[in-house]
XYZ file of N, CA and C in Angstrom:
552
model
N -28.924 63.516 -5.702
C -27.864 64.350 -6.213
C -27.471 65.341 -5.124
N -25.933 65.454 -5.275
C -25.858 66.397 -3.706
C -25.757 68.134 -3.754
N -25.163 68.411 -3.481
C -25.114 69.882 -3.978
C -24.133 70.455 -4.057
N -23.812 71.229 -4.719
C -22.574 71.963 -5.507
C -22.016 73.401 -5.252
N -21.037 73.621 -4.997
C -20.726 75.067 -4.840
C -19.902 75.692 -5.804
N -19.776 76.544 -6.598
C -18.557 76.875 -7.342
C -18.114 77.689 -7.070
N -16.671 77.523 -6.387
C -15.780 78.406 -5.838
C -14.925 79.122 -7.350
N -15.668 80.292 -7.775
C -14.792 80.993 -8.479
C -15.450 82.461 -8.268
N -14.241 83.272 -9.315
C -14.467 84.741 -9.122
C -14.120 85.292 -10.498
N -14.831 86.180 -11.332
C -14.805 86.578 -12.467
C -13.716 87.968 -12.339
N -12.887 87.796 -13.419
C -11.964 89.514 -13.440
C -12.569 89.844 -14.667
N -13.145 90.523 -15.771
C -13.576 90.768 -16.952
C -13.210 89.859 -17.545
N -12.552 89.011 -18.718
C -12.834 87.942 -19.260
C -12.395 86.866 -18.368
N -11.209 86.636 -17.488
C -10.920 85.582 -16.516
C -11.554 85.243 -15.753
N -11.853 83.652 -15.865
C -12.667 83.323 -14.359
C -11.413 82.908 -13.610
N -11.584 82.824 -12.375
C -10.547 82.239 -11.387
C -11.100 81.349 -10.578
N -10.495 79.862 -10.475
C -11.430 78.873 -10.173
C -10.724 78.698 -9.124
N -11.064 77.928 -7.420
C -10.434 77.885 -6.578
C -10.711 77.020 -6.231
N -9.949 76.033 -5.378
C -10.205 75.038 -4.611
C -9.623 75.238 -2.804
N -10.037 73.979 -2.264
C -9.681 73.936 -1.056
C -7.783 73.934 -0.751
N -6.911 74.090 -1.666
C -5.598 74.696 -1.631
C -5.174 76.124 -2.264
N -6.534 76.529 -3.039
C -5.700 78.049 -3.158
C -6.216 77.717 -4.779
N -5.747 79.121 -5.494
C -6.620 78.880 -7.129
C -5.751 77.764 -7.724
N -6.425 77.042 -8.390
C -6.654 75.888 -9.045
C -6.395 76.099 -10.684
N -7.083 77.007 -11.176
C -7.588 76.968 -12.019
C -7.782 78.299 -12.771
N -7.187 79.155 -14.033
C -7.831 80.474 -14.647
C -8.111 79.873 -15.813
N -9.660 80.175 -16.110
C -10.453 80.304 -17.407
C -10.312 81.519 -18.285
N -10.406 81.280 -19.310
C -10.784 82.573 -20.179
C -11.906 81.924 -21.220
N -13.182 82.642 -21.396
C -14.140 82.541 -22.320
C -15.599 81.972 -21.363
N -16.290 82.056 -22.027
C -17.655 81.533 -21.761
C -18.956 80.584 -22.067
N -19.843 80.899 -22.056
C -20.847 80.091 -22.379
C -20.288 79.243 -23.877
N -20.148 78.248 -23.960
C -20.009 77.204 -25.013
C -18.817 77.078 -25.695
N -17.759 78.146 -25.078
C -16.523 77.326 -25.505
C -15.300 78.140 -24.650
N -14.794 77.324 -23.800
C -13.707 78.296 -22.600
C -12.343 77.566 -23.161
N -11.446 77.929 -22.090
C -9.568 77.226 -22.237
C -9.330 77.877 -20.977
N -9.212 76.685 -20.327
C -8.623 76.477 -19.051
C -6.477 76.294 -18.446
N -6.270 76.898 -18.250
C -4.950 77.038 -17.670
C -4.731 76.744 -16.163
N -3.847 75.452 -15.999
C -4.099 75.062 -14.403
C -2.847 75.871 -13.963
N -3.125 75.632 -12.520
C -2.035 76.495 -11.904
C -1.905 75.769 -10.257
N -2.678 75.211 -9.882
C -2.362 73.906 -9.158
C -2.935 72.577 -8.848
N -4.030 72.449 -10.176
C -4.459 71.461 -10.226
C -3.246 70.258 -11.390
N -3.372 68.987 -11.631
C -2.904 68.314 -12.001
C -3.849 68.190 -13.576
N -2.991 68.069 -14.693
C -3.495 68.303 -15.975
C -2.795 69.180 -16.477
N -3.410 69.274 -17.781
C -2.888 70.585 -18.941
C -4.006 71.285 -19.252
N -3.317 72.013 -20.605
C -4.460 73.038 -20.297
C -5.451 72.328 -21.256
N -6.742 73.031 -21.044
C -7.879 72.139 -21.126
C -8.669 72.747 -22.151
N -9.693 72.637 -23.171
C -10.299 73.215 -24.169
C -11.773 72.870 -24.088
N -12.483 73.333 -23.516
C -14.684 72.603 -23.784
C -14.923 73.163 -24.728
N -15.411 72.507 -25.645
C -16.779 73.047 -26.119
C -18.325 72.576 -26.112
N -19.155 73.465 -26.102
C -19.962 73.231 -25.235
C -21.566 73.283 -26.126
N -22.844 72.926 -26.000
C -24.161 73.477 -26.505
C -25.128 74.130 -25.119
N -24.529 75.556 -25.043
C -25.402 76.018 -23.789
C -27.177 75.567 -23.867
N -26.807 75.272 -22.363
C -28.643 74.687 -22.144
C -28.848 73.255 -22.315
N -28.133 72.890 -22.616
C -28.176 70.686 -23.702
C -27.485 70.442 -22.333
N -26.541 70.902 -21.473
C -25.350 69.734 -21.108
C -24.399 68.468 -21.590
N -24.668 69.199 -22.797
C -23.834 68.486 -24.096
C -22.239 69.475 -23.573
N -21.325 68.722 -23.879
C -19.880 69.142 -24.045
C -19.017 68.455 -24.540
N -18.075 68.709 -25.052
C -16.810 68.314 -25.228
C -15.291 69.145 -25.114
N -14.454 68.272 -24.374
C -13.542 69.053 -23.680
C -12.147 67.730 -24.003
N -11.131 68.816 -24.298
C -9.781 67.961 -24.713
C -8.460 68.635 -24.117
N -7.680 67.676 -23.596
C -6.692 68.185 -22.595
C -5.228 68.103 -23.519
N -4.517 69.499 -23.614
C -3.506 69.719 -24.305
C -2.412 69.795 -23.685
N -1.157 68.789 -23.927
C -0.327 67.969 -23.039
C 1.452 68.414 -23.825
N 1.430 69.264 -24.571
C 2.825 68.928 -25.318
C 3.920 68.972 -24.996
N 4.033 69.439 -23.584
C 5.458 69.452 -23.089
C 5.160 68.149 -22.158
N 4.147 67.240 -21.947
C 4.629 66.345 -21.237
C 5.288 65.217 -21.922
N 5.746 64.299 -21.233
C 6.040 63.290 -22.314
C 4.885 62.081 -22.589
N 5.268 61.560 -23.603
C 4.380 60.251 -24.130
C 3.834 59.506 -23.269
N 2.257 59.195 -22.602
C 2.244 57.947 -21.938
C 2.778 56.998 -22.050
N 3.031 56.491 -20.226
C 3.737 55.336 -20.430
C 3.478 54.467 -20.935
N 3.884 53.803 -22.125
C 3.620 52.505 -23.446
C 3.036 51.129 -22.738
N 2.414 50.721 -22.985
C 2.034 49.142 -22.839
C 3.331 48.227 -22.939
N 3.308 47.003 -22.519
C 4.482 45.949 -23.091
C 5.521 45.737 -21.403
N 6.775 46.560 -21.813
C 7.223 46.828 -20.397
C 6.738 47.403 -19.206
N 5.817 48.175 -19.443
C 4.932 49.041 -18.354
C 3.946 48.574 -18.289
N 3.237 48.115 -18.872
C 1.577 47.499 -18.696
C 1.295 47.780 -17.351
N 1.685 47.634 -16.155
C 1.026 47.351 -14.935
C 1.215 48.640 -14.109
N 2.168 49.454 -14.961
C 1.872 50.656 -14.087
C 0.854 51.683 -14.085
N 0.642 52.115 -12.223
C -0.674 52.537 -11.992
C -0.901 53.643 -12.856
N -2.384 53.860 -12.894
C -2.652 55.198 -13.930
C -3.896 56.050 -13.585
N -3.282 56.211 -12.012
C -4.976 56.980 -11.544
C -4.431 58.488 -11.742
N -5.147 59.147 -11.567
C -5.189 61.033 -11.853
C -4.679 60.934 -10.376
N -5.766 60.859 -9.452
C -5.085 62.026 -8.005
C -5.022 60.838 -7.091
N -4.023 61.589 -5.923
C -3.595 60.690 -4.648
C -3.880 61.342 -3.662
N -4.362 60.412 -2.853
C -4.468 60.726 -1.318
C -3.124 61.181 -0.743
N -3.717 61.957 0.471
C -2.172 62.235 1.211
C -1.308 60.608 1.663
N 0.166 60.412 1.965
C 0.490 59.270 1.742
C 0.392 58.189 1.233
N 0.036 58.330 0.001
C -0.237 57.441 -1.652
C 1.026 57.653 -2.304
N 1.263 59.030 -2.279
C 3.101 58.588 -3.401
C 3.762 57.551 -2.635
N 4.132 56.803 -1.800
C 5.086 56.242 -1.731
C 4.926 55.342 -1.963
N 3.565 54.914 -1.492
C 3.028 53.594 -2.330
C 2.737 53.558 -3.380
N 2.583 54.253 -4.292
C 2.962 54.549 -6.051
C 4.156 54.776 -6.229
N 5.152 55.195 -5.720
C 6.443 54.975 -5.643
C 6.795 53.407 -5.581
N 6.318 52.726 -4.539
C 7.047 51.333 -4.580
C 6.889 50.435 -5.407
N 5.127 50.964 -5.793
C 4.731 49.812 -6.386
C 5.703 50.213 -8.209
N 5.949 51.175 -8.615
C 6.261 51.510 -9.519
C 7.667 51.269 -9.604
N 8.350 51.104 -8.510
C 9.894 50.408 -8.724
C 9.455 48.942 -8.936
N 8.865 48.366 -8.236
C 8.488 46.996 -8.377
C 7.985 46.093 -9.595
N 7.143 47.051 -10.286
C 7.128 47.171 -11.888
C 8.414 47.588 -12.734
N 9.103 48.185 -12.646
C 9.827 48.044 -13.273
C 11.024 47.346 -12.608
N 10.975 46.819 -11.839
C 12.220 45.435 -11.338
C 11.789 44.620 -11.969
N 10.296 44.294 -12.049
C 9.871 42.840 -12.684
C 9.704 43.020 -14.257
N 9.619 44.153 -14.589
C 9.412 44.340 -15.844
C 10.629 43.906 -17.000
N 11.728 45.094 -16.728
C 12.821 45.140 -16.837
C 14.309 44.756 -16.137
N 13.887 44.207 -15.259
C 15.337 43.287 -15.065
C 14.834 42.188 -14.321
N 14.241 41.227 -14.828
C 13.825 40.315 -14.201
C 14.925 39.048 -14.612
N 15.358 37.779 -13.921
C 16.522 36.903 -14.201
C 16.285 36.236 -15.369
N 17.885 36.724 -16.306
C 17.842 36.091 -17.514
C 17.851 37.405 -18.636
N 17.198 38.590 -18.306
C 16.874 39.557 -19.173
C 18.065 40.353 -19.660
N 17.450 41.381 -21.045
C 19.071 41.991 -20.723
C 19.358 43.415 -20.039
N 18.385 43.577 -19.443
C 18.436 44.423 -18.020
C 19.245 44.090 -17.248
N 18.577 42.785 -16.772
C 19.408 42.109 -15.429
C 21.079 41.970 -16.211
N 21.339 41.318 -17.423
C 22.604 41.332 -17.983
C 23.539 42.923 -17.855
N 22.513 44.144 -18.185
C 23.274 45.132 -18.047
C 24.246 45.606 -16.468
N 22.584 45.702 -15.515
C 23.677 45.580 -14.161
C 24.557 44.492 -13.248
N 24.019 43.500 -13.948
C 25.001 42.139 -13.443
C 26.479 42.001 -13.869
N 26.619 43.074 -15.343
C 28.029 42.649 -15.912
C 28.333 44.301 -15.869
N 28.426 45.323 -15.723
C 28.217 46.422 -15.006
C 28.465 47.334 -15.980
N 27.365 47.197 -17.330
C 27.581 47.239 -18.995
C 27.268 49.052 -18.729
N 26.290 49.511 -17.953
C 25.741 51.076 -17.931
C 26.972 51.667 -17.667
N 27.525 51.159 -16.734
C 29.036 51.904 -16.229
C 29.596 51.632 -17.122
N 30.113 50.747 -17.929
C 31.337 50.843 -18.925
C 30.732 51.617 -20.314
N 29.497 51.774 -20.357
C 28.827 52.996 -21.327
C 29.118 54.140 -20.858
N 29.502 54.370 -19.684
C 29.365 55.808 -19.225
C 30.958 56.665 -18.864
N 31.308 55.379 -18.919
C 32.980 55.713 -18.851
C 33.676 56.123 -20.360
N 32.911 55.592 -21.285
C 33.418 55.642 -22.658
C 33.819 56.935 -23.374
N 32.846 57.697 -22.568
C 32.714 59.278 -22.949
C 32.727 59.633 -24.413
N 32.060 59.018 -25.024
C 31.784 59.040 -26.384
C 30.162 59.299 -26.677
N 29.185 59.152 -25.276
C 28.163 59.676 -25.272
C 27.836 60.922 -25.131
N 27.116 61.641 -25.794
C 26.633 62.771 -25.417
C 25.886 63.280 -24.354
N 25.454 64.702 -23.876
C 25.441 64.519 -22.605
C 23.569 63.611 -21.531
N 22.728 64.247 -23.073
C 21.739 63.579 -22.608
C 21.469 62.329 -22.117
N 22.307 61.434 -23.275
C 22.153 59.843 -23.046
C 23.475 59.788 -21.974
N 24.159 60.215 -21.536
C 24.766 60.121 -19.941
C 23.877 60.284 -18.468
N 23.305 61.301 -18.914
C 22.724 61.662 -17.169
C 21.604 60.580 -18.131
N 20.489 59.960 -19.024
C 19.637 59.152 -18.898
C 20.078 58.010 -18.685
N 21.514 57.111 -18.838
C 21.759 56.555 -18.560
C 22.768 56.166 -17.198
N 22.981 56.951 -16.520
C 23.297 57.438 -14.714
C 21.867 57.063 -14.158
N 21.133 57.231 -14.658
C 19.732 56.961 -13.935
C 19.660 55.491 -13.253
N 20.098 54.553 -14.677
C 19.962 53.134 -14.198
C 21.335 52.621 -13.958
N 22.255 53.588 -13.690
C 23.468 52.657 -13.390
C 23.337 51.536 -12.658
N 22.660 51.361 -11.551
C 22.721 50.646 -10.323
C 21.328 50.846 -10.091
N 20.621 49.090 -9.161
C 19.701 49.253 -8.932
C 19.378 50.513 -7.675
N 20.523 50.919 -6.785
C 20.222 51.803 -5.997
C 19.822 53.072 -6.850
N 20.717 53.395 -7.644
C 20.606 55.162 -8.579
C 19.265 54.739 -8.903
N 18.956 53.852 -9.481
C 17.030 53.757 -9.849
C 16.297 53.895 -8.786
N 16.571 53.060 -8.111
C 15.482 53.203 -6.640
C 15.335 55.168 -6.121
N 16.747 55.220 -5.872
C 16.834 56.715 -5.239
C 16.023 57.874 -6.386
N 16.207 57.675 -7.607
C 15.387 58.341 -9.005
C 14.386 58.513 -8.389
N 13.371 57.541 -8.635
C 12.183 56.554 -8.679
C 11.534 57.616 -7.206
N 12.135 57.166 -6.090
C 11.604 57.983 -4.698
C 11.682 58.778 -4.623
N 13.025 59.651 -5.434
C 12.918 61.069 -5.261
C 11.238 62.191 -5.954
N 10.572 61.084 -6.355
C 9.678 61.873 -6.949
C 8.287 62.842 -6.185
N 7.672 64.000 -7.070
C 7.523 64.925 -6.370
C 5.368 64.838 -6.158
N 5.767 63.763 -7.192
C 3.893 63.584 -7.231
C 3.542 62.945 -8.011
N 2.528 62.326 -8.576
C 2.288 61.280 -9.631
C 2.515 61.814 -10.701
N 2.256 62.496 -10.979
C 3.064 62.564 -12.688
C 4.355 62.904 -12.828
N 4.952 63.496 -11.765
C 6.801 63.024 -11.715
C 7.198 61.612 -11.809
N 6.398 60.871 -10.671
C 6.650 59.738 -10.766
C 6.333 58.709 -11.935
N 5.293 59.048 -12.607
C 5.236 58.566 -13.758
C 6.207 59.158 -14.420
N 7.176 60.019 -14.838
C 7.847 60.533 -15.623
C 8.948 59.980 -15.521
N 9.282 59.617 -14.350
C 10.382 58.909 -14.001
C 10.789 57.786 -14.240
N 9.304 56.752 -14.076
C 9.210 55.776 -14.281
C 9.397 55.526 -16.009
N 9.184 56.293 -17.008
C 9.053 56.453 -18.052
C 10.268 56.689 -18.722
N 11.440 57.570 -17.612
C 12.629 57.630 -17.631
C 13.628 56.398 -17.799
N 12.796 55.960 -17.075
C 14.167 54.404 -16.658
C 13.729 53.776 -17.493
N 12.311 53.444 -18.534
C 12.609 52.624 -19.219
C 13.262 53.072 -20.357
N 13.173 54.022 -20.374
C 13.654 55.011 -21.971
C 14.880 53.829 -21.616
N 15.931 54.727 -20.711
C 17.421 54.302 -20.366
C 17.817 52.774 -20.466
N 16.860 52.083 -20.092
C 17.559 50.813 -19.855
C 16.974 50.165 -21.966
N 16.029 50.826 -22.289
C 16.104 50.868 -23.738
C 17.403 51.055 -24.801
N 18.011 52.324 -24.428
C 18.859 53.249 -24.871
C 20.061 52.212 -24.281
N 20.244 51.732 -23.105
C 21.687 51.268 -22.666
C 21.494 49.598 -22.936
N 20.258 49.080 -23.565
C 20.296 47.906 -24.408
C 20.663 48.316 -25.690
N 20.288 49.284 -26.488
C 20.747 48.852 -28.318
C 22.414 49.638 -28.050
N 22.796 50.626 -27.123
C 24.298 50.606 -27.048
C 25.090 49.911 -26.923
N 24.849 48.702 -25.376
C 25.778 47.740 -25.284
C 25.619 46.232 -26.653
N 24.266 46.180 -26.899
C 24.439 45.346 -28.622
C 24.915 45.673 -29.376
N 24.823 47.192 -29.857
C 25.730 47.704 -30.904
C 27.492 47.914 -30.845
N 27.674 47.583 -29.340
C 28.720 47.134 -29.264
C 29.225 45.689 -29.042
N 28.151 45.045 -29.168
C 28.810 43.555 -28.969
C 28.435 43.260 -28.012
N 28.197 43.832 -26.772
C 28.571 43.340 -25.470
C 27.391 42.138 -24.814
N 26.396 42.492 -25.416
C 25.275 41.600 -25.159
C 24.804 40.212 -26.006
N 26.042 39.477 -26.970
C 25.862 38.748 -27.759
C 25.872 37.645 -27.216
């Protein structure tokens, strides 16, 4: 077993947890039951509870402004690790356009039908959408606007968010163009 350092510093009830980029991490509470608030670690905020002395715990991560993991089915294959090495987003970037090229517009689908017959654009021209389902559906106008989305991202869980984005959209700009006919 190797050995451990814990980089923190107590203010009266706050601990302040630090890492090798700067604080990480403020606690509030103690022995057998804390709530953690990140501040540049990756996560939400976090809840232990604990049996001091056992090394018994339990700890649950509270997420509500993020959105829904990405679903099984169309996504199945996208990656789902916590942290990246330096120069890893882009290769979670590619591989995550690549999943969703094969996922969702693969030949024959009605993905591929949407940008082949150029159905997102004539949704978006209609101006009968409101404004959310416009800019979510600008996303996939074109396989470029996806690609450029997709790369613009800022770290793995952007990029998962993103990725999570485009399928919403190409969801949303399938039951529009059926409900108009266009995909019959």
């Amino acid at each position: 077993m190797g050995f451990r350092l814990r980089r923190s510093a107590r203010l009266g009830p706050l601990r302040f947890n630090f890492s090798k980029g700067g604080l990480s991490s403020i606690s509030v509470g103690g022995r057998g039951a804390s709530f953690n608030i990140p501040v540049s670690r990756s996560g939400g905020l976090r809840t232990t509870v604990g049996l001091p002395g056992t090394g018994l715990s339990w700890s649950v991560e509270h997420s509500p402004n993020r959105p829904a993991a990405i679903p099984a089915g169309p996504a199945a294959g996208l990656p789902n690790t916590r942290r990246l090495r330096p120069g890893q987003l882009d290769a979670l970037n590619q591989s995550l356009l690549e999943v969703l090229r094969q996922e969702l517009f693969p030949p024959g689908s009605t993905g591929q039908r949407l940008w082949e017959h150029g159905l997102v654009s004539h949704l978006l021209a209609d101006g009968s959408l409101g404004a959310r389902t416009t800019g979510l559906l600008a996303l996939i106008e074109t396989p470029e606007a996806m690609e450029a989305y997709v790369l613009r991202s800022h770290g793995q869980d952007d990029a998962k968010r993103r990725a999570q984005c485009c399928i919403t959209a190409v969801q949303e700009a399938s039951r529009l163009a059926a409900g108009r006919g266009w995909l019959a």
